[in-house]
Short mmCIF file of C-alpha atoms in Angstrom, two decimals:
data_model
loop_
_atom_site.label_atom_id
_atom_site.label_comp_id
_atom_site.label_asym_id
_atom_site.label_seq_id
_atom_site.Cartn_x
_atom_site.Cartn_y
_atom_site.Cartn_z
CA MET A 695 110.37 194.91 21.80
CA THR A 696 109.26 194.04 18.42
CA ASN A 697 107.56 196.14 15.64
CA PHE A 698 105.12 194.80 13.64
CA ARG A 699 103.12 196.38 10.67
CA VAL A 700 99.26 195.64 10.31
CA MET A 701 97.40 196.26 7.13
CA ASP A 702 94.00 196.56 6.36
CA TYR A 703 93.28 195.46 2.95
CA ILE A 704 89.79 196.77 2.52
CA TRP A 705 90.88 200.51 3.42
CA ASP A 706 94.63 200.12 2.51
CA ASN A 707 95.65 201.50 5.83
CA THR A 708 98.97 200.40 7.37
CA LYS A 709 99.48 200.73 11.12
CA SER A 710 102.57 199.87 13.12
CA VAL A 711 101.93 198.05 16.35
CA ILE A 712 104.47 197.52 19.13
CA ILE A 713 104.30 194.56 21.09
CA GLU A 714 106.64 193.85 23.96
CA LEU A 715 107.41 190.31 24.86
CA LYS A 716 108.74 190.08 28.51
CA ASN A 717 111.11 187.25 29.65
CA PHE A 718 113.03 187.57 32.74
CA ARG A 719 116.53 186.14 33.17
CA PRO A 720 116.72 183.21 35.52
CA SER A 721 118.11 183.42 39.15
CA LEU A 722 120.02 181.39 41.32
CA ALA A 723 118.07 180.19 44.40
CA THR A 724 121.15 178.34 46.10
CA GLN A 725 123.60 180.31 48.23
CA LEU A 726 127.27 179.52 46.91
CA GLU A 727 130.00 180.96 49.29
CA ILE A 728 133.32 179.13 50.00
CA LEU A 729 133.11 175.30 49.76
CA THR A 730 135.82 173.05 50.98
CA VAL A 731 136.73 169.79 49.82
CA THR A 732 139.63 167.27 50.36
CA VAL A 733 141.56 165.89 47.39
CA GLY A 734 139.92 162.54 46.55
CA GLU A 735 136.61 163.18 48.37
CA THR A 736 133.42 164.22 46.46
CA LEU A 737 132.03 167.53 46.58
CA THR A 738 128.36 167.83 45.97
CA ILE A 739 126.87 171.07 44.72
CA ASP A 740 123.08 171.38 44.86
CA LEU A 741 122.24 174.10 42.26
CA VAL A 742 118.45 175.33 42.32
CA PHE A 743 117.46 177.96 39.60
CA ASP A 744 114.24 180.26 39.61
CA ASP A 745 112.72 181.01 36.31
CA THR A 746 109.57 183.09 36.07
CA GLU A 747 108.46 181.59 33.00
CA ASN A 748 109.74 178.20 33.95
CA ASP A 749 111.98 177.90 31.05
CA LYS A 750 114.89 175.38 31.36
CA VAL A 751 118.05 176.80 32.73
CA SER A 752 121.43 175.90 31.33
CA PHE A 753 124.66 176.54 33.15
CA GLU A 754 128.39 176.16 32.92
CA PHE A 755 131.41 176.44 35.43
CA GLN A 756 134.20 178.57 34.32
CA SER A 757 137.63 178.60 35.96
CA LEU A 758 141.14 178.89 34.89
CA SER A 759 142.53 176.76 37.76
CA SER A 760 140.47 173.73 38.44
CA SER A 761 139.09 170.69 36.78
CA LEU A 762 135.64 171.42 37.92
CA SER A 763 134.15 172.37 34.55
CA SER A 764 135.57 169.46 32.52
CA THR A 765 135.30 166.60 35.07
CA SER A 766 132.24 167.09 37.06
CA GLN A 767 129.05 165.03 36.71
CA VAL A 768 125.62 166.71 36.49
CA SER A 769 122.30 165.05 37.33
CA GLU A 770 119.00 166.70 37.10
CA VAL A 771 116.83 166.34 40.13
CA ASP A 772 113.81 168.24 38.87
CA VAL A 773 112.94 170.96 36.49
CA ASN A 774 116.02 173.53 37.03
CA HIS A 775 117.18 171.46 39.96
CA TYR A 776 120.67 169.95 39.62
CA LEU A 777 123.10 168.06 41.65
CA VAL A 778 126.73 168.50 40.64
CA THR A 779 129.46 166.02 41.91
CA TRP A 780 133.10 166.62 41.53
CA VAL A 781 136.24 164.60 42.90
CA PRO A 782 139.12 166.94 42.84
CA SER A 783 142.53 165.36 42.07
CA GLU A 784 146.04 166.22 43.46
CA GLU A 785 146.33 168.95 40.72
CA ASP A 786 143.20 170.69 42.01
CA LYS A 787 144.91 171.41 45.41
CA GLY A 788 144.50 174.99 46.49
CA ASP A 789 141.94 177.89 46.26
CA HIS A 790 139.95 178.37 43.08
CA LEU A 791 137.58 181.11 42.15
CA ILE A 792 134.72 179.74 40.08
CA THR A 793 132.34 181.55 38.02
CA LEU A 794 128.91 179.98 37.35
CA VAL A 795 127.26 181.25 34.37
CA TYR A 796 123.54 180.40 33.59
CA PHE A 797 120.92 181.38 31.26
CA ASP A 798 117.53 180.19 29.73
CA GLN A 799 116.86 179.80 26.09
CA PHE A 800 115.87 183.45 25.56
CA HIS A 801 118.80 184.78 27.36
CA GLN A 802 121.84 182.96 25.82
CA ILE A 803 123.37 186.37 24.79
CA ILE A 804 122.80 188.09 28.08
CA GLN A 805 123.85 185.63 30.56
CA THR A 806 123.94 185.95 34.56
CA SER A 807 126.86 184.85 36.55
CA THR A 808 127.60 184.24 40.17
CA ASP A 809 131.37 183.90 41.74
CA PHE A 810 132.25 181.52 44.39
CA SER A 811 135.31 179.95 45.78
CA ILE A 812 136.17 176.28 46.30
CA SER A 813 139.22 175.37 48.64
CA VAL A 814 140.66 171.86 47.81
CA THR A 815 142.88 170.46 50.81
CA LYS A 816 145.10 167.62 51.02
CA VAL A 817 144.95 165.53 54.05
CA THR A 818 148.34 164.31 55.14
CA LYS A 819 148.76 161.44 57.69
CA PRO A 820 150.33 162.29 61.02
CA ARG A 821 153.93 161.28 61.33
CA PHE A 822 156.79 161.23 63.91
CA LYS A 823 159.75 163.67 63.10
CA THR A 824 161.93 160.83 63.72
CA ALA A 825 161.06 157.09 63.62
CA LEU A 826 159.93 155.35 66.82
CA ASN A 827 161.77 152.12 67.62
CA ASN A 828 160.60 149.09 69.27
CA GLN A 829 161.37 149.44 73.06
CA THR A 830 161.93 146.49 75.16
CA VAL A 831 160.98 147.07 78.85
CA PHE A 832 160.57 144.70 81.71
CA ALA A 833 158.43 144.85 84.72
CA GLY A 834 158.51 148.06 86.72
CA GLN A 835 160.36 149.99 83.78
CA LEU A 836 158.66 152.61 81.60
CA ALA A 837 158.59 152.80 78.06
CA GLN A 838 158.44 156.49 76.80
CA PHE A 839 158.06 158.53 73.62
CA ASP A 840 157.52 162.22 73.04
CA LEU A 841 153.93 163.14 71.67
CA ALA A 842 155.57 166.47 70.60
CA GLU A 843 157.43 164.57 67.97
CA ILE A 844 154.14 164.15 66.06
CA VAL A 845 153.87 166.25 62.95
CA ASN A 846 150.27 166.83 62.10
CA GLU A 847 150.00 169.03 58.85
CA SER A 848 146.31 168.38 58.28
CA GLY A 849 145.05 170.13 61.46
CA ALA A 850 142.46 167.02 62.11
CA GLU A 851 142.43 165.15 65.39
CA ILE A 852 144.54 162.22 65.61
CA ALA A 853 144.24 158.95 67.65
CA LEU A 854 147.18 157.21 69.18
CA SER A 855 146.98 153.27 69.29
CA ILE A 856 149.81 151.51 71.31
CA ARG A 857 150.20 147.80 70.62
CA VAL A 858 152.00 145.84 73.42
CA GLU A 859 153.38 142.25 72.91
CA ASP A 860 154.89 139.96 75.37
CA ILE A 861 158.15 138.06 75.00
CA ASN A 862 156.47 135.57 72.94
CA SER A 863 155.00 138.19 70.56
CA THR A 864 151.42 137.72 71.93
CA THR A 865 149.57 140.78 71.80
CA VAL A 866 148.59 142.12 75.29
CA ASP A 867 145.70 144.36 76.32
CA ALA A 868 147.46 147.02 78.06
CA SER A 869 144.56 149.53 77.93
CA ASP A 870 144.12 149.23 81.78
CA TRP A 871 147.92 150.33 82.53
CA ILE A 872 148.66 152.44 79.89
CA THR A 873 148.42 156.17 81.10
CA LEU A 874 148.12 159.10 78.64
CA ALA A 875 147.03 162.66 79.30
CA SER A 876 144.29 162.12 76.61
CA ARG A 877 143.71 159.11 74.49
CA THR A 878 142.59 161.26 71.51
CA LEU A 879 145.32 163.81 70.66
CA LYS A 880 144.59 167.22 69.63
CA THR A 881 146.52 169.03 66.89
CA PHE A 882 150.53 169.48 67.75
CA PRO A 883 152.31 172.16 65.86
CA LYS A 884 154.61 171.58 63.02
#
């Protein structure tokens, strides 16, 4: 509230008038919860703010444990609608609590904030616990290897591809005579 003094010079009267100017704080229309991204991939956060007076909303990310606030790119889509893109690095791997602080030009002192989490994971390629050696087999013999030896730390599905060469190192299409329980393998335990 602002207090103004109004004077009447004819009668030499002074009166105080209180004028109340209302400006509401902006709000965040976007639901932010737990976001997940893989190291090296792009995370896009679509931020939409509501402001009753249509004031331009400014914002910043605060986090002690990620580079989001310093390395993200922001593009303005429309009034108070922003796209934030971030590509986390290896150092960002882990879970991060992020505070989004936002305000309009009339609420820079009284800011509003929302907390959310970003989980940054790293995909590791599946591997065999022990190296597979080339196997030479003759007609009627079986080539075998143990699929339980595959270590898949990422939890993603893995596909197995087998290349068969004849004695002259010519690749042979073996899809008709190779039998697997499943051509797409599910996650195996570590």
